[in-house]
PDB file of C-alpha atoms in Angstrom:
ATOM      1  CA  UNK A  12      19.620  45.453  12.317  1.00 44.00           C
ATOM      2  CA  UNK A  13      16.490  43.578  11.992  1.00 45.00           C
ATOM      3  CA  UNK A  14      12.861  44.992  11.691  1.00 49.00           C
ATOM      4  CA  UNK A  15      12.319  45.792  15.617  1.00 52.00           C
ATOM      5  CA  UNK A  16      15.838  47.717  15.932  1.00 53.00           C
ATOM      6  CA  UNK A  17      17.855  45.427  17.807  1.00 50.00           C
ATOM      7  CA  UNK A  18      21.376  44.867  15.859  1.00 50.00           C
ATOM      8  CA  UNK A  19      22.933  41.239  15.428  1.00 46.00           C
ATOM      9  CA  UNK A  20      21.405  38.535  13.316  1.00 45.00           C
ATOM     10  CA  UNK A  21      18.057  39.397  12.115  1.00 43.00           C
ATOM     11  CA  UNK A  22      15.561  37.183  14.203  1.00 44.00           C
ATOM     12  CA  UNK A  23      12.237  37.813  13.133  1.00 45.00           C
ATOM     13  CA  UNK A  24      12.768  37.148   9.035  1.00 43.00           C
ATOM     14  CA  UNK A  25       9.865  34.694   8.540  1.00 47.00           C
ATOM     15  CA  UNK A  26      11.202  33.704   5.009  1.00 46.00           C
ATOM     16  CA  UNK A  27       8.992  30.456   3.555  1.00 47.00           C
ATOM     17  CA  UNK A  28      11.397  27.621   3.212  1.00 47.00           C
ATOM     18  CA  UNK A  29      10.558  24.817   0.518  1.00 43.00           C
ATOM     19  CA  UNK A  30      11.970  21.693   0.339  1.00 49.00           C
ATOM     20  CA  UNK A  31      12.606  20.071  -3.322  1.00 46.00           C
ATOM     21  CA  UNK A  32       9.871  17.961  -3.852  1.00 52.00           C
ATOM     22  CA  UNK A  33       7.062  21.068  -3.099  1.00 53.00           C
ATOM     23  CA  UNK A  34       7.727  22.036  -6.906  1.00 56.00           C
ATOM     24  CA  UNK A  35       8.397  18.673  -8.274  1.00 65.00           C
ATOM     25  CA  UNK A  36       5.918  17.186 -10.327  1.00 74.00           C
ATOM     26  CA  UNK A  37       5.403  13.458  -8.960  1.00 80.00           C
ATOM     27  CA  UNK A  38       7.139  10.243 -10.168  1.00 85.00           C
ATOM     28  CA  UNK A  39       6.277   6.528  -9.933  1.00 84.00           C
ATOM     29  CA  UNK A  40       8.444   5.976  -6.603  1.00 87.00           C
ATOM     30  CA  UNK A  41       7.150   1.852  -7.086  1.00 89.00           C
ATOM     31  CA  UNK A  42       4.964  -0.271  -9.015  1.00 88.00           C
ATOM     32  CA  UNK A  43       2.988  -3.150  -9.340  1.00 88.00           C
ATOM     33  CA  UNK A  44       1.009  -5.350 -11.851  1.00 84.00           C
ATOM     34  CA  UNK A  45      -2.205  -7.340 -11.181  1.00 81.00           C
ATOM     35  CA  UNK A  46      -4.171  -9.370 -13.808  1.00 79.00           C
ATOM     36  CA  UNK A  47      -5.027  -6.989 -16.528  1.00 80.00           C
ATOM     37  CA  UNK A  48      -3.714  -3.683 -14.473  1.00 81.00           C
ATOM     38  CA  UNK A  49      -0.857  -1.776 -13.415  1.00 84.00           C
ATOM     39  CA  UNK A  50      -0.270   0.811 -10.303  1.00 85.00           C
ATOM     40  CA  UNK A  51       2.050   3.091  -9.392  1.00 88.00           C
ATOM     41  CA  UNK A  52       2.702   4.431  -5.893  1.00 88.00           C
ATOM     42  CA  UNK A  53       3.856   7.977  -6.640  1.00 86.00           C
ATOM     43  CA  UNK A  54       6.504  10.119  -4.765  1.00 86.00           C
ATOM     44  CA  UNK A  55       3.285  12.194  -3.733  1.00 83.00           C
ATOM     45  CA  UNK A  56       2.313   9.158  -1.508  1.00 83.00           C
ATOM     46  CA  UNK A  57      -0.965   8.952  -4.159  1.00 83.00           C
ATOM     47  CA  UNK A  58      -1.746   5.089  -5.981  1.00 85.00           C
ATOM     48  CA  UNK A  59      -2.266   5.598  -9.853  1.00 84.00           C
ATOM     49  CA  UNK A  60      -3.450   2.649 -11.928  1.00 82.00           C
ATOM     50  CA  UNK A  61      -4.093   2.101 -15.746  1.00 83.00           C
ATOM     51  CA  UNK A  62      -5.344  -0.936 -17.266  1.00 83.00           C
ATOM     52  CA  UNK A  63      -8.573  -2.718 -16.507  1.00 79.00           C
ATOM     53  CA  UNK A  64     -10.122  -1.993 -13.168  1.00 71.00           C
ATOM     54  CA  UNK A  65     -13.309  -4.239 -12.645  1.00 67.00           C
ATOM     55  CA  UNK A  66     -14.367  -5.673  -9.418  1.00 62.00           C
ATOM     56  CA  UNK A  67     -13.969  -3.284  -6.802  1.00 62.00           C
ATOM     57  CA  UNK A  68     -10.326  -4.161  -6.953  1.00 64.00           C
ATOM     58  CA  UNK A  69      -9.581  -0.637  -7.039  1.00 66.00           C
ATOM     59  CA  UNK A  70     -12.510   0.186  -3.885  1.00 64.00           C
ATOM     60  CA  UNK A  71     -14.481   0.836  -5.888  1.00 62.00           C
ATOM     61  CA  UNK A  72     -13.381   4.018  -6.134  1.00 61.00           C
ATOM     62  CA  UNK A  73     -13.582   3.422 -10.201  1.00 65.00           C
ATOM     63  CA  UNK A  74     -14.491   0.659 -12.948  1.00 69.00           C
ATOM     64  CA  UNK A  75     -13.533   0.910 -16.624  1.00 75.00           C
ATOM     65  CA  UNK A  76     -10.451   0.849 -18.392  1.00 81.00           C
ATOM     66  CA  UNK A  77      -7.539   3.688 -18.136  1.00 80.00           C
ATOM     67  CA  UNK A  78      -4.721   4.708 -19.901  1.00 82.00           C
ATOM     68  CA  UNK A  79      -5.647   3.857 -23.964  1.00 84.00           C
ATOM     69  CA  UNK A  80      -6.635   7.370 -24.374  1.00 83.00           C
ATOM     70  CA  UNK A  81      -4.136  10.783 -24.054  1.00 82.00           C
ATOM     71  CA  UNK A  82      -7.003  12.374 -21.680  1.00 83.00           C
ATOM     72  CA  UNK A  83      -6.472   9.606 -19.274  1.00 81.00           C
ATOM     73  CA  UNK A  84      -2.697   9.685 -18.633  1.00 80.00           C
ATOM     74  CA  UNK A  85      -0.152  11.568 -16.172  1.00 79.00           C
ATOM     75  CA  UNK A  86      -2.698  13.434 -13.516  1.00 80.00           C
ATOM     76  CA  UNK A  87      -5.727  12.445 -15.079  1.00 80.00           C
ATOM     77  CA  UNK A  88      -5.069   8.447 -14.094  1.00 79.00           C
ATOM     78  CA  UNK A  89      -7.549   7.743 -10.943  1.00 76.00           C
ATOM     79  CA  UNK A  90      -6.449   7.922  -7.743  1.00 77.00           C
ATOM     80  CA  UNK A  91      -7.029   5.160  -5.242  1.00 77.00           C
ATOM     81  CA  UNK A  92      -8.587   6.255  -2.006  1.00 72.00           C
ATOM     82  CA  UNK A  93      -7.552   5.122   1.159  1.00 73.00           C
ATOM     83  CA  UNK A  94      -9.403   5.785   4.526  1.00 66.00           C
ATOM     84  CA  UNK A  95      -8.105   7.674   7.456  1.00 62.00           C
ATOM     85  CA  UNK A  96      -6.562  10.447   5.663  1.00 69.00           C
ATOM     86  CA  UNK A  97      -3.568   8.210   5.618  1.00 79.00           C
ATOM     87  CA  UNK A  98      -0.933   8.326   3.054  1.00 85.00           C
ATOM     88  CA  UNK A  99       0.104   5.196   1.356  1.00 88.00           C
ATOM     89  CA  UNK A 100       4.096   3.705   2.862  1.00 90.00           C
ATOM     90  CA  UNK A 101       3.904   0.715   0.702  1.00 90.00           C
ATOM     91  CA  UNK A 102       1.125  -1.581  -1.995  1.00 88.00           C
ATOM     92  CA  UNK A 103       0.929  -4.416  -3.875  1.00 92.00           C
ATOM     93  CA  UNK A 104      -1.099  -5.205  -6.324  1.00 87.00           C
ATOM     94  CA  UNK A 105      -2.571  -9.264  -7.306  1.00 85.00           C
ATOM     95  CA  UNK A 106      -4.976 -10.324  -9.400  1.00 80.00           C
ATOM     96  CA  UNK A 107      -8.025 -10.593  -7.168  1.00 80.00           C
ATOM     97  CA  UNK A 108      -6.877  -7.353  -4.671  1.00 83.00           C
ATOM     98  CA  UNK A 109      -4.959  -4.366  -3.722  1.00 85.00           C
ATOM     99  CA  UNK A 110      -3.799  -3.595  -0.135  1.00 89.00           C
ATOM    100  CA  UNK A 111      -1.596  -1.075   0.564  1.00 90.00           C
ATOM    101  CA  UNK A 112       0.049  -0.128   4.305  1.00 92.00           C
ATOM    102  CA  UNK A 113      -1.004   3.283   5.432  1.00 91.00           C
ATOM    103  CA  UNK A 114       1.115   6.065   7.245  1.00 91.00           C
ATOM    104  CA  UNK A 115      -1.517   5.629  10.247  1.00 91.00           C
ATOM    105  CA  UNK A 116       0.561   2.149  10.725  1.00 93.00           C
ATOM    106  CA  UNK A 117      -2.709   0.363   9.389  1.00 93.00           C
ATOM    107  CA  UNK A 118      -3.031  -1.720   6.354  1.00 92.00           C
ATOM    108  CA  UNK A 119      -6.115  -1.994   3.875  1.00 89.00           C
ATOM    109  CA  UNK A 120      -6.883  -4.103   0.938  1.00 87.00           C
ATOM    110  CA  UNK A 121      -9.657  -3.513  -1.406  1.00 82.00           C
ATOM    111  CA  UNK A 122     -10.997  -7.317  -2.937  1.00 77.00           C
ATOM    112  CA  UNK A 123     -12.906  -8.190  -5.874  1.00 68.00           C
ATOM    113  CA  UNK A 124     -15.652 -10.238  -3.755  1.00 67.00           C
ATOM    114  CA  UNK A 125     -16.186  -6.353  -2.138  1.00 67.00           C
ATOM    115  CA  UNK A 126     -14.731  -7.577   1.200  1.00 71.00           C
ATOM    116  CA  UNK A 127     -12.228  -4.980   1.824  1.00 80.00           C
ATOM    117  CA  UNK A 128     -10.196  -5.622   4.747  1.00 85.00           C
ATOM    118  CA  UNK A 129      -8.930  -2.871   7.382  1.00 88.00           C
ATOM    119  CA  UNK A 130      -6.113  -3.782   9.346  1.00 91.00           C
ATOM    120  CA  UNK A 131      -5.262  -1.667  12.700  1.00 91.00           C
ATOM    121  CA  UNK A 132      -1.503  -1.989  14.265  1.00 92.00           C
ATOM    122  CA  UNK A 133      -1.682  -4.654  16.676  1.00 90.00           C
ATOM    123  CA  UNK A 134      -0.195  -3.810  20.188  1.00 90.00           C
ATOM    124  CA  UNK A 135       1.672  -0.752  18.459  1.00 90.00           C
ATOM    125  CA  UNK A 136       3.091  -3.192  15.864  1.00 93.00           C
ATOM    126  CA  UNK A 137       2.891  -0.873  12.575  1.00 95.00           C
ATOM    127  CA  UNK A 138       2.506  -2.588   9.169  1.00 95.00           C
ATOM    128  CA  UNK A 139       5.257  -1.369   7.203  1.00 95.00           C
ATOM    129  CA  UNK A 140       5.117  -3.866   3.700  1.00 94.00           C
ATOM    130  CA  UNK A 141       2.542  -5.861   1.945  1.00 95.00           C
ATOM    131  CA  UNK A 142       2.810  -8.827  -0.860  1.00 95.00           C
ATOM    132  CA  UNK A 143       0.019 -10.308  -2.280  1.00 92.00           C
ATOM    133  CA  UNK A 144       0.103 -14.293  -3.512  1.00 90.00           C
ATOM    134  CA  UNK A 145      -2.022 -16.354  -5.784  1.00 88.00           C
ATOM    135  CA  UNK A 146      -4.573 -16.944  -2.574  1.00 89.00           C
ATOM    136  CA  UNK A 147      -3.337 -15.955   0.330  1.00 92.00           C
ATOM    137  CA  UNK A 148      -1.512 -12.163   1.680  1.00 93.00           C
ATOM    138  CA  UNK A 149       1.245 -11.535   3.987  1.00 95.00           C
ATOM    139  CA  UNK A 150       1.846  -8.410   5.420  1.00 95.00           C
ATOM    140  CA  UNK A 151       5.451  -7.187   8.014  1.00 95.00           C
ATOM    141  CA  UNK A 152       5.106  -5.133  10.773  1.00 95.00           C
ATOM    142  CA  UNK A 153       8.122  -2.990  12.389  1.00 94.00           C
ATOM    143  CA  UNK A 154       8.685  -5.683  14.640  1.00 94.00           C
ATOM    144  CA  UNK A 155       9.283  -7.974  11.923  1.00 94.00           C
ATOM    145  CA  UNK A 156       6.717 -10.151  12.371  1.00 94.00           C
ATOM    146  CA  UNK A 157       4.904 -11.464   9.408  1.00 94.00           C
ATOM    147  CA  UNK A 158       1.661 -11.499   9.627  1.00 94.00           C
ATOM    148  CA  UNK A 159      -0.195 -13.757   6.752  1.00 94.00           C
ATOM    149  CA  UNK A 160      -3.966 -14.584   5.939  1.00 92.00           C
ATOM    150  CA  UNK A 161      -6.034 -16.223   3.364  1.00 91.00           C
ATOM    151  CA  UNK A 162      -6.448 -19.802   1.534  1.00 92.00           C
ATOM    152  CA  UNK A 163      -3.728 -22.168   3.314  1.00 94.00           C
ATOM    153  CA  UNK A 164      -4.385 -25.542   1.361  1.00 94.00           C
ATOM    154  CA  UNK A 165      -0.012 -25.757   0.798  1.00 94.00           C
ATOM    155  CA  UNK A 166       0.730 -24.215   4.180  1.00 93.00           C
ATOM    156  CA  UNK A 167       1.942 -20.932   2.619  1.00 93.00           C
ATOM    157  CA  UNK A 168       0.922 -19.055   5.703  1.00 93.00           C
ATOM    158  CA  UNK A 169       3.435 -20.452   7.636  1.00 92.00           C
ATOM    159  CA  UNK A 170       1.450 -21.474  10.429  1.00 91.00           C
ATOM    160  CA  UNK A 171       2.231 -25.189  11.075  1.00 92.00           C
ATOM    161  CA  UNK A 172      -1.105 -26.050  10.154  1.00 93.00           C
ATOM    162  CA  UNK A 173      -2.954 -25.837   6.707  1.00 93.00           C
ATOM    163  CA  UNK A 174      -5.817 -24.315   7.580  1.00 93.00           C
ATOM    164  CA  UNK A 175      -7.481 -21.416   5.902  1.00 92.00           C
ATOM    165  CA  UNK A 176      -7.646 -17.764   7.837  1.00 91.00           C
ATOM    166  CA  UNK A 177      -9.773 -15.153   7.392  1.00 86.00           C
ATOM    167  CA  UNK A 178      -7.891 -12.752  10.059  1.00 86.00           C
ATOM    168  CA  UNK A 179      -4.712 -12.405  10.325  1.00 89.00           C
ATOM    169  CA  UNK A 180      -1.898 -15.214  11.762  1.00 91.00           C
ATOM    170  CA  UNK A 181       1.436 -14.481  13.145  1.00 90.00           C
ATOM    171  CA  UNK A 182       3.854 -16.850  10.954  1.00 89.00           C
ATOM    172  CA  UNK A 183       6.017 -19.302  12.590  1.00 83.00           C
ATOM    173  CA  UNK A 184       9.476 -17.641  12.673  1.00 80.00           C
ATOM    174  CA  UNK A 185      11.888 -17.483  15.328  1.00 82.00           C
ATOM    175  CA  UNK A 186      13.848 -14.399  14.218  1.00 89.00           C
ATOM    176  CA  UNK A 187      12.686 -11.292  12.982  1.00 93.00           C
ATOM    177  CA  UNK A 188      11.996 -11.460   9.317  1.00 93.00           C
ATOM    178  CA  UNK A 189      13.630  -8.784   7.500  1.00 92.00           C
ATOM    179  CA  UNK A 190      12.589  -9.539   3.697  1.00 93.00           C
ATOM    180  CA  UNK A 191      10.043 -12.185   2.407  1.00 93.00           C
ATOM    181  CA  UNK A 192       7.822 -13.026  -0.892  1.00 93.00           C
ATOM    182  CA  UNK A 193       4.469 -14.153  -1.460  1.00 93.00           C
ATOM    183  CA  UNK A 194       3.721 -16.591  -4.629  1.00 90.00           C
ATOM    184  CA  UNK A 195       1.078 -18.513  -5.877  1.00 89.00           C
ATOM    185  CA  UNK A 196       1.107 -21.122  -3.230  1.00 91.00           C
ATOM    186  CA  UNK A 197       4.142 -20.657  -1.345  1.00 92.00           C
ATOM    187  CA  UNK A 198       5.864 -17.504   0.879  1.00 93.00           C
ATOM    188  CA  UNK A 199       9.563 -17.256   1.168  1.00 92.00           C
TER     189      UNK A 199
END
């Protein structure tokens, strides 16, 4: 019999349910490494980075360096923030920026010159991964488009052309891309 009187199953037990990760404490889910830096996307969805962080690289959000001391380990690394609320779905770290797609289906990228770049989906088309070259960033949507921008001098955008872009440019690919890698003058 539950609480009102009526026999059966009990129907109006409002027990809390938990799932496993409430109580966990969080764990580097991925990295990556710029110049003089390291970050970690945790399992809490957070970016924690130790290391050198100059040049608004990080958004500013913190200069200095991190990590050499006890008191600036575990928790107490910074925390890179993100706008929208959003929680971070992938990053990448390189040595002049960090970008990072966003559970909003946006992508943002913080850049030592202080030009941080906000990406919205385009026509629905969420960002869902992010690599960072040398000179020049590629980012896939759910589509599996690639969308690439920056210095173009080799023609690692993949745009038939070797122009420079400041926005971004849908690659030239006639099939969906499912995996790809940015390098120092090249994406694959």
């Amino acid at each position: 019999t539950d609480t009102a009187g009526n026999s059966g199953p009990a129907t109006d037990l409002a027990l809390p349910t938990f799932s496993v990760d409430e109580f966990a404490a969080p764990v580097p889910a991925a990295m990556s490494v710029g110049g003089s830096d390291s970050c970690a996307l945790m399992s809490s969805a957070q970016v924690r980075c130790w290391g050198l962080a100059d040049s608004n690289v990080f958004g500013g959000s913190f200069t200095g360096e991190y990590g050499e001391t006890p008191n600036e380990l575990g928790d107490d690394l910074p925390t890179l923030a993100w706008s929208n609320d959003s929680f971070v779905t992938s990053f990448a770290r390189g040595t002049n920026k960090t970008c990072a797609t966003l559970s909003n289906g946006s992508l943002q990228c913080f850049n030592t010159d202080g030009a941080n770049e906000l990406f919205a989906p385009i026509n629905g088309d969420s960002f869902v991964n992010v690599d960072i070259g040398q000179v020049h960033s590629c980012a896939l949507t759910n589509s599996g488009k690639l969308r690439c921008w920056g210095f173009n001098s080799a023609g690692q955008l993949g745009v038939g052309d070797a122009n420079d872009q400041v926005g971004l440019v849908e690659s030239l690919t006639s099939e969906p891309v499912i995996s790809y890698s940015t390098g120092t003058f090249h994406t694959c």
